Amino acid sequence: MNKMNKPCCGGNPEETFSPKSTAEIKQEVKQRYDIFAKEGGSAEGCCPLVGKGTESFALEHGLYSQEDLALIPKLAINLSRGCGNPTSFANLQPGEVVADFGSGGGIDLVLAAHKVGPAGKVIGIDFAPNMSKRSKEVMEEAGLFDRTEFILLDIENPKVPDDIADVVISNCVINLCPCKPCVYKQIYEILKPGGRLAISDIVIIGEVDPKIREYFQSIWSGCTGGAIPEDEYFKIVEEAGFRQVKVVARHILGPKELEEMASCPGKKFSPAFSKEKLAQFQGKIVSTKFVAVKPKE
Ligand SMILES: C[S@@+](CC[C@H](N)C(=O)[O-])C[C@H]1O[C@@H](n2cnc3c(N)ncnc32)[C@H](O)[C@@H]1O
């Protein structure tokens, strides 16, 4: 079988492990999230940080509050695969234009659209056709379709429009992108001068055996395989031109969270590793939430 035609789902990653090309990784990520969206997602969350916060806990930790969840259609909750809530720390204002990089089923589009109000606009960018289709259904159901634009696009691709957004948000997406500098370049391009970003993503802290990282990369779509060391990550953000990079919340994934996150968007799509392999990553996978600014000049 041609490597590119490998089935999308199932299989034990420890048996089928082989390093993947960038094209294979992107194809796999797109295919898995697309099928997940076509099936309507799952009530069984793989990203346990969603929906657990009380109001003050949520604000302090960059998570969804009960008040947020009450605004979101069930379809968007079932499709949600984030690792935080960037709308809780993006300081969104009425009338602003917000672009969501890897908007998935639209959970953050809904919250952002409420915050920017009828004078503002939200732009959902995703490369999985069924995710884009589902997010349209979600925005329609939420009554927010008229303030939303949808762009079916690879966020690593230099085709995003220039200087149109006040804010870029992204939730657990950039870890999935093989070329992180490419994504931050596109975020920089789409932002107006003086614009800002609010990102929730997954990074690695401390030493991890390179062999174990290679194994994890065999399930890249699980949101841990493509994670890179935190200092490397923030160097990329600064090299793209962003300033005032500030971490607003940080959470080291516990054992259950790590197991679930490594199987995103679900075990059927990204089968879990053995407990022994996961243990070698324990305490080293972090959900980080941060903001930064594109300088005016
Ligand atoms: C883990 S899900 C998160 C979705 C959403 N942000 C949320 O919080 O529920 C990752 C999403 O990013 C999209 N994605 C991954 N890589 C992408 C790329 N290179 N270009 C555009 N979308 C991408 C996937 O299709 C999927 O919808």
PDB file of C-alpha atoms in Angstrom, residues 53-281:
ATOM      1  CA  GLY A  53     -14.077  25.774  35.210  1.00  0.00           C
ATOM      2  CA  THR A  54     -16.210  27.732  37.614  1.00  0.00           C
ATOM      3  CA  GLU A  55     -16.322  31.459  36.708  1.00  0.00           C
ATOM      4  CA  SER A  56     -13.251  32.616  38.634  1.00  0.00           C
ATOM      5  CA  PHE A  57     -11.299  29.403  38.066  1.00  0.00           C
ATOM      6  CA  ALA A  58     -12.049  29.680  34.348  1.00  0.00           C
ATOM      7  CA  LEU A  59     -10.822  33.255  34.157  1.00  0.00           C
ATOM      8  CA  GLU A  60      -7.675  32.525  36.125  1.00  0.00           C
ATOM      9  CA  HIS A  61      -6.791  29.444  34.078  1.00  0.00           C
ATOM     10  CA  GLY A  62      -7.953  30.509  30.610  1.00  0.00           C
ATOM     11  CA  LEU A  63     -10.733  27.906  30.438  1.00  0.00           C
ATOM     12  CA  TYR A  64     -14.452  27.855  29.592  1.00  0.00           C
ATOM     13  CA  SER A  65     -16.832  28.944  32.319  1.00  0.00           C
ATOM     14  CA  GLN A  66     -20.385  27.674  32.791  1.00  0.00           C
ATOM     15  CA  GLU A  67     -21.570  31.033  31.453  1.00  0.00           C
ATOM     16  CA  ASP A  68     -19.511  30.462  28.275  1.00  0.00           C
ATOM     17  CA  LEU A  69     -20.795  26.911  27.861  1.00  0.00           C
ATOM     18  CA  ALA A  70     -24.413  28.074  28.081  1.00  0.00           C
ATOM     19  CA  LEU A  71     -23.886  30.068  24.862  1.00  0.00           C
ATOM     20  CA  ILE A  72     -22.504  27.182  22.811  1.00  0.00           C
ATOM     21  CA  PRO A  73     -24.591  24.775  20.679  1.00  0.00           C
ATOM     22  CA  LYS A  74     -24.164  21.090  21.603  1.00  0.00           C
ATOM     23  CA  LEU A  75     -22.655  20.289  18.199  1.00  0.00           C
ATOM     24  CA  ALA A  76     -19.785  22.720  18.861  1.00  0.00           C
ATOM     25  CA  ILE A  77     -19.200  21.197  22.315  1.00  0.00           C
ATOM     26  CA  ASN A  78     -19.059  17.704  20.797  1.00  0.00           C
ATOM     27  CA  LEU A  79     -16.577  18.916  18.173  1.00  0.00           C
ATOM     28  CA  SER A  80     -14.509  20.946  20.629  1.00  0.00           C
ATOM     29  CA  ARG A  81     -10.915  19.704  20.888  1.00  0.00           C
ATOM     30  CA  GLY A  82      -9.182  22.696  22.437  1.00  0.00           C
ATOM     31  CA  CYS A  83      -6.798  22.957  25.384  1.00  0.00           C
ATOM     32  CA  GLY A  84      -8.057  26.246  26.812  1.00  0.00           C
ATOM     33  CA  ASN A  85     -10.301  29.172  25.948  1.00  0.00           C
ATOM     34  CA  PRO A  86      -8.436  31.959  24.146  1.00  0.00           C
ATOM     35  CA  THR A  87     -11.535  34.183  24.165  1.00  0.00           C
ATOM     36  CA  SER A  88     -11.229  34.397  27.960  1.00  0.00           C
ATOM     37  CA  PHE A  89      -7.877  36.226  27.810  1.00  0.00           C
ATOM     38  CA  ALA A  90      -7.975  37.957  24.381  1.00  0.00           C
ATOM     39  CA  ASN A  91      -9.701  41.057  25.799  1.00  0.00           C
ATOM     40  CA  LEU A  92     -12.043  41.158  22.773  1.00  0.00           C
ATOM     41  CA  GLN A  93     -13.896  44.437  22.225  1.00  0.00           C
ATOM     42  CA  PRO A  94     -17.116  45.302  20.373  1.00  0.00           C
ATOM     43  CA  GLY A  95     -16.448  46.013  16.677  1.00  0.00           C
ATOM     44  CA  GLU A  96     -13.185  44.045  16.448  1.00  0.00           C
ATOM     45  CA  VAL A  97     -12.300  41.557  13.697  1.00  0.00           C
ATOM     46  CA  VAL A  98     -11.106  38.213  15.091  1.00  0.00           C
ATOM     47  CA  ALA A  99      -9.526  35.397  13.059  1.00  0.00           C
ATOM     48  CA  ASP A 100      -9.542  31.901  14.586  1.00  0.00           C
ATOM     49  CA  PHE A 101      -6.670  29.784  13.203  1.00  0.00           C
ATOM     50  CA  GLY A 102      -7.909  26.158  13.111  1.00  0.00           C
ATOM     51  CA  SER A 103     -11.430  27.058  14.187  1.00  0.00           C
ATOM     52  CA  GLY A 104     -12.679  23.438  14.142  1.00  0.00           C
ATOM     53  CA  GLY A 105     -16.352  23.081  15.061  1.00  0.00           C
ATOM     54  CA  GLY A 106     -16.612  26.759  15.975  1.00  0.00           C
ATOM     55  CA  ILE A 107     -16.695  26.781  19.797  1.00  0.00           C
ATOM     56  CA  ASP A 108     -14.433  29.836  20.033  1.00  0.00           C
ATOM     57  CA  LEU A 109     -16.083  31.501  17.024  1.00  0.00           C
ATOM     58  CA  VAL A 110     -19.344  31.539  18.998  1.00  0.00           C
ATOM     59  CA  LEU A 111     -17.756  33.120  22.082  1.00  0.00           C
ATOM     60  CA  ALA A 112     -15.719  35.619  20.047  1.00  0.00           C
ATOM     61  CA  ALA A 113     -18.782  36.612  17.978  1.00  0.00           C
ATOM     62  CA  HIS A 114     -20.720  37.397  21.167  1.00  0.00           C
ATOM     63  CA  LYS A 115     -17.860  39.564  22.424  1.00  0.00           C
ATOM     64  CA  VAL A 116     -17.293  41.565  19.206  1.00  0.00           C
ATOM     65  CA  GLY A 117     -21.052  42.068  18.762  1.00  0.00           C
ATOM     66  CA  PRO A 118     -22.954  42.962  15.566  1.00  0.00           C
ATOM     67  CA  ALA A 119     -20.409  45.643  14.576  1.00  0.00           C
ATOM     68  CA  GLY A 120     -17.568  43.101  14.697  1.00  0.00           C
ATOM     69  CA  LYS A 121     -16.689  40.034  12.672  1.00  0.00           C
ATOM     70  CA  VAL A 122     -15.182  36.596  13.269  1.00  0.00           C
ATOM     71  CA  ILE A 123     -13.283  34.625  10.635  1.00  0.00           C
ATOM     72  CA  GLY A 124     -13.028  30.849  11.020  1.00  0.00           C
ATOM     73  CA  ILE A 125     -10.058  29.332   9.191  1.00  0.00           C
ATOM     74  CA  ASP A 126      -9.694  25.556   8.957  1.00  0.00           C
ATOM     75  CA  PHE A 127      -8.471  23.139   6.287  1.00  0.00           C
ATOM     76  CA  ALA A 128     -10.873  20.257   6.997  1.00  0.00           C
ATOM     77  CA  PRO A 129     -13.958  20.727   4.774  1.00  0.00           C
ATOM     78  CA  ASN A 130     -16.331  18.977   7.186  1.00  0.00           C
ATOM     79  CA  MET A 131     -15.077  21.065  10.127  1.00  0.00           C
ATOM     80  CA  SER A 132     -15.793  24.211   8.131  1.00  0.00           C
ATOM     81  CA  LYS A 133     -19.245  22.864   7.185  1.00  0.00           C
ATOM     82  CA  ARG A 134     -20.027  22.001  10.815  1.00  0.00           C
ATOM     83  CA  SER A 135     -18.885  25.406  12.060  1.00  0.00           C
ATOM     84  CA  LYS A 136     -21.331  27.008   9.604  1.00  0.00           C
ATOM     85  CA  GLU A 137     -24.140  24.901  11.107  1.00  0.00           C
ATOM     86  CA  VAL A 138     -23.010  25.939  14.587  1.00  0.00           C
ATOM     87  CA  MET A 139     -22.939  29.666  13.792  1.00  0.00           C
ATOM     88  CA  GLU A 140     -26.345  29.397  12.142  1.00  0.00           C
ATOM     89  CA  GLU A 141     -27.783  27.638  15.209  1.00  0.00           C
ATOM     90  CA  ALA A 142     -26.221  30.256  17.508  1.00  0.00           C
ATOM     91  CA  GLY A 143     -27.778  33.054  15.421  1.00  0.00           C
ATOM     92  CA  LEU A 144     -24.312  34.479  14.644  1.00  0.00           C
ATOM     93  CA  PHE A 145     -23.927  33.527  10.986  1.00  0.00           C
ATOM     94  CA  ASP A 146     -24.209  37.123   9.756  1.00  0.00           C
ATOM     95  CA  ARG A 147     -21.068  38.185  11.629  1.00  0.00           C
ATOM     96  CA  THR A 148     -18.970  35.186  10.544  1.00  0.00           C
ATOM     97  CA  GLU A 149     -16.755  34.453   7.553  1.00  0.00           C
ATOM     98  CA  PHE A 150     -15.376  30.994   6.812  1.00  0.00           C
ATOM     99  CA  ILE A 151     -12.112  30.353   4.997  1.00  0.00           C
ATOM    100  CA  LEU A 152     -11.130  26.827   3.971  1.00  0.00           C
ATOM    101  CA  LEU A 153      -7.354  27.120   4.070  1.00  0.00           C
ATOM    102  CA  ASP A 154      -4.139  25.621   5.351  1.00  0.00           C
ATOM    103  CA  ILE A 155      -2.865  28.075   7.974  1.00  0.00           C
ATOM    104  CA  GLU A 156       0.747  27.306   7.012  1.00  0.00           C
ATOM    105  CA  ASN A 157      -0.021  28.548   3.511  1.00  0.00           C
ATOM    106  CA  PRO A 158       0.844  32.114   2.462  1.00  0.00           C
ATOM    107  CA  LYS A 159      -2.646  32.814   1.244  1.00  0.00           C
ATOM    108  CA  VAL A 160      -4.259  34.385   4.283  1.00  0.00           C
ATOM    109  CA  PRO A 161      -5.408  37.947   3.562  1.00  0.00           C
ATOM    110  CA  ASP A 162      -3.082  40.707   4.874  1.00  0.00           C
ATOM    111  CA  ASP A 163      -3.819  43.270   7.614  1.00  0.00           C
ATOM    112  CA  ILE A 164      -7.488  42.460   8.177  1.00  0.00           C
ATOM    113  CA  ALA A 165      -7.672  41.248  11.795  1.00  0.00           C
ATOM    114  CA  ASP A 166      -7.416  43.058  15.124  1.00  0.00           C
ATOM    115  CA  VAL A 167      -6.942  39.776  16.973  1.00  0.00           C
ATOM    116  CA  VAL A 168      -5.923  36.207  16.121  1.00  0.00           C
ATOM    117  CA  ILE A 169      -6.996  33.399  18.424  1.00  0.00           C
ATOM    118  CA  SER A 170      -6.052  29.725  18.120  1.00  0.00           C
ATOM    119  CA  ASN A 171      -6.848  26.776  20.345  1.00  0.00           C
ATOM    120  CA  CYS A 172      -4.750  23.603  20.308  1.00  0.00           C
ATOM    121  CA  VAL A 173      -3.938  23.777  16.602  1.00  0.00           C
ATOM    122  CA  ILE A 174      -0.391  24.999  16.015  1.00  0.00           C
ATOM    123  CA  ASN A 175       1.075  21.946  17.761  1.00  0.00           C
ATOM    124  CA  LEU A 176      -0.467  20.001  14.857  1.00  0.00           C
ATOM    125  CA  CYS A 177       1.377  22.039  12.224  1.00  0.00           C
ATOM    126  CA  PRO A 178       4.761  20.739  11.074  1.00  0.00           C
ATOM    127  CA  CYS A 179       5.965  24.260  10.173  1.00  0.00           C
ATOM    128  CA  LYS A 180       5.237  26.441  13.197  1.00  0.00           C
ATOM    129  CA  PRO A 181       7.257  29.430  11.859  1.00  0.00           C
ATOM    130  CA  CYS A 182       5.032  29.303   8.728  1.00  0.00           C
ATOM    131  CA  VAL A 183       1.895  29.609  10.885  1.00  0.00           C
ATOM    132  CA  TYR A 184       3.266  32.494  12.966  1.00  0.00           C
ATOM    133  CA  LYS A 185       4.278  34.269   9.761  1.00  0.00           C
ATOM    134  CA  GLN A 186       0.658  33.965   8.546  1.00  0.00           C
ATOM    135  CA  ILE A 187      -0.680  35.201  11.889  1.00  0.00           C
ATOM    136  CA  TYR A 188       1.635  38.198  11.593  1.00  0.00           C
ATOM    137  CA  GLU A 189       0.438  38.857   8.028  1.00  0.00           C
ATOM    138  CA  ILE A 190      -3.285  38.691   8.763  1.00  0.00           C
ATOM    139  CA  LEU A 191      -3.016  41.039  11.777  1.00  0.00           C
ATOM    140  CA  LYS A 192      -3.259  44.780  11.362  1.00  0.00           C
ATOM    141  CA  PRO A 193      -0.260  46.711  12.755  1.00  0.00           C
ATOM    142  CA  GLY A 194      -0.800  46.921  16.517  1.00  0.00           C
ATOM    143  CA  GLY A 195      -2.962  43.770  16.406  1.00  0.00           C
ATOM    144  CA  ARG A 196      -2.590  41.006  19.002  1.00  0.00           C
ATOM    145  CA  LEU A 197      -2.783  37.252  19.401  1.00  0.00           C
ATOM    146  CA  ALA A 198      -4.224  35.044  22.153  1.00  0.00           C
ATOM    147  CA  ILE A 199      -3.188  31.417  21.835  1.00  0.00           C
ATOM    148  CA  SER A 200      -3.768  28.203  23.745  1.00  0.00           C
ATOM    149  CA  ASP A 201      -1.418  25.421  22.679  1.00  0.00           C
ATOM    150  CA  ILE A 202       0.573  22.379  23.790  1.00  0.00           C
ATOM    151  CA  VAL A 203       4.334  22.479  24.429  1.00  0.00           C
ATOM    152  CA  ILE A 204       6.999  20.282  26.025  1.00  0.00           C
ATOM    153  CA  ILE A 205       9.016  21.163  29.132  1.00  0.00           C
ATOM    154  CA  GLY A 206      12.156  19.450  30.406  1.00  0.00           C
ATOM    155  CA  GLU A 207      14.139  16.672  28.792  1.00  0.00           C
ATOM    156  CA  VAL A 208      12.372  14.013  26.736  1.00  0.00           C
ATOM    157  CA  ASP A 209      14.218  11.039  25.269  1.00  0.00           C
ATOM    158  CA  PRO A 210      14.408  11.741  21.483  1.00  0.00           C
ATOM    159  CA  LYS A 211      13.321   8.133  20.792  1.00  0.00           C
ATOM    160  CA  ILE A 212      10.140   8.688  22.820  1.00  0.00           C
ATOM    161  CA  ARG A 213       9.452  11.949  20.969  1.00  0.00           C
ATOM    162  CA  GLU A 214       9.781  10.028  17.702  1.00  0.00           C
ATOM    163  CA  TYR A 215       7.229   7.471  18.910  1.00  0.00           C
ATOM    164  CA  PHE A 216       4.834  10.245  19.863  1.00  0.00           C
ATOM    165  CA  GLN A 217       5.237  11.748  16.424  1.00  0.00           C
ATOM    166  CA  SER A 218       3.701   8.590  15.000  1.00  0.00           C
ATOM    167  CA  ILE A 219       0.376   9.908  16.350  1.00  0.00           C
ATOM    168  CA  TRP A 220       1.005  13.529  15.460  1.00  0.00           C
ATOM    169  CA  SER A 221      -2.726  14.218  15.148  1.00  0.00           C
ATOM    170  CA  GLY A 222      -3.084  13.516  18.890  1.00  0.00           C
ATOM    171  CA  CYS A 223      -1.877  17.028  19.878  1.00  0.00           C
ATOM    172  CA  THR A 224       1.272  15.786  21.638  1.00  0.00           C
ATOM    173  CA  GLY A 225       3.249  14.368  18.693  1.00  0.00           C
ATOM    174  CA  GLY A 226       3.899  17.758  17.109  1.00  0.00           C
ATOM    175  CA  ALA A 227       4.526  19.568  20.396  1.00  0.00           C
ATOM    176  CA  ILE A 228       7.941  21.238  20.653  1.00  0.00           C
ATOM    177  CA  PRO A 229       9.923  22.542  23.661  1.00  0.00           C
ATOM    178  CA  GLU A 230       8.438  25.687  25.193  1.00  0.00           C
ATOM    179  CA  ASP A 231      11.568  27.858  24.763  1.00  0.00           C
ATOM    180  CA  GLU A 232      11.822  26.852  21.077  1.00  0.00           C
ATOM    181  CA  TYR A 233       8.142  27.695  20.640  1.00  0.00           C
ATOM    182  CA  PHE A 234       8.418  31.209  22.071  1.00  0.00           C
ATOM    183  CA  LYS A 235      11.574  31.863  20.055  1.00  0.00           C
ATOM    184  CA  ILE A 236       9.500  31.157  16.911  1.00  0.00           C
ATOM    185  CA  VAL A 237       6.800  33.617  18.075  1.00  0.00           C
ATOM    186  CA  GLU A 238       9.421  36.345  18.640  1.00  0.00           C
ATOM    187  CA  GLU A 239      11.255  35.611  15.408  1.00  0.00           C
ATOM    188  CA  ALA A 240       7.972  36.095  13.535  1.00  0.00           C
ATOM    189  CA  GLY A 241       8.072  39.694  14.808  1.00  0.00           C
ATOM    190  CA  PHE A 242       5.761  39.548  17.851  1.00  0.00           C
ATOM    191  CA  ARG A 243       6.568  41.538  20.982  1.00  0.00           C
ATOM    192  CA  GLN A 244       5.260  41.639  24.576  1.00  0.00           C
ATOM    193  CA  VAL A 245       4.884  37.843  24.644  1.00  0.00           C
ATOM    194  CA  LYS A 246       3.228  37.062  27.978  1.00  0.00           C
ATOM    195  CA  VAL A 247       2.111  33.699  29.368  1.00  0.00           C
ATOM    196  CA  VAL A 248      -1.254  34.166  31.100  1.00  0.00           C
ATOM    197  CA  ALA A 249      -1.798  30.574  32.298  1.00  0.00           C
ATOM    198  CA  ARG A 250       0.039  27.270  32.202  1.00  0.00           C
ATOM    199  CA  HIS A 251      -1.067  23.780  33.137  1.00  0.00           C
ATOM    200  CA  ILE A 252       0.986  20.559  33.286  1.00  0.00           C
ATOM    201  CA  LEU A 253      -1.231  17.716  32.068  1.00  0.00           C
ATOM    202  CA  GLY A 254      -2.000  15.047  34.659  1.00  0.00           C
ATOM    203  CA  PRO A 255      -1.851  11.301  33.740  1.00  0.00           C
ATOM    204  CA  LYS A 256      -5.485  11.026  32.579  1.00  0.00           C
ATOM    205  CA  GLU A 257      -5.307  14.341  30.739  1.00  0.00           C
ATOM    206  CA  LEU A 258      -2.120  13.263  28.994  1.00  0.00           C
ATOM    207  CA  GLU A 259      -3.619   9.948  27.922  1.00  0.00           C
ATOM    208  CA  GLU A 260      -6.723  11.653  26.558  1.00  0.00           C
ATOM    209  CA  MET A 261      -4.816  14.467  24.879  1.00  0.00           C
ATOM    210  CA  ALA A 262      -2.459  12.028  23.150  1.00  0.00           C
ATOM    211  CA  SER A 263      -5.520  10.330  21.601  1.00  0.00           C
ATOM    212  CA  CYS A 264      -7.123  13.450  20.164  1.00  0.00           C
ATOM    213  CA  PRO A 265      -9.678  13.660  18.545  1.00  0.00           C
ATOM    214  CA  GLY A 266     -10.503  10.244  20.062  1.00  0.00           C
ATOM    215  CA  LYS A 267      -8.997   6.766  20.587  1.00  0.00           C
ATOM    216  CA  LYS A 268     -10.649   5.522  17.400  1.00  0.00           C
ATOM    217  CA  PHE A 269      -8.585   8.078  15.450  1.00  0.00           C
ATOM    218  CA  SER A 270      -5.333   8.230  17.411  1.00  0.00           C
ATOM    219  CA  PRO A 271      -4.918   5.049  19.476  1.00  0.00           C
ATOM    220  CA  ALA A 272      -3.337   5.518  22.892  1.00  0.00           C
ATOM    221  CA  PHE A 273       0.214   4.523  23.746  1.00  0.00           C
ATOM    222  CA  SER A 274       1.046   2.042  26.466  1.00  0.00           C
ATOM    223  CA  LYS A 275       1.060   3.387  30.035  1.00  0.00           C
ATOM    224  CA  GLU A 276       4.850   2.829  30.138  1.00  0.00           C
ATOM    225  CA  LYS A 277       5.451   5.064  27.114  1.00  0.00           C
ATOM    226  CA  LEU A 278       3.056   7.727  28.415  1.00  0.00           C
ATOM    227  CA  ALA A 279       4.802   7.687  31.794  1.00  0.00           C
ATOM    228  CA  GLN A 280       8.001   8.877  30.093  1.00  0.00           C
ATOM    229  CA  PHE A 281       6.146  11.999  28.965  1.00  0.00           C
TER     230      PHE A 281
END
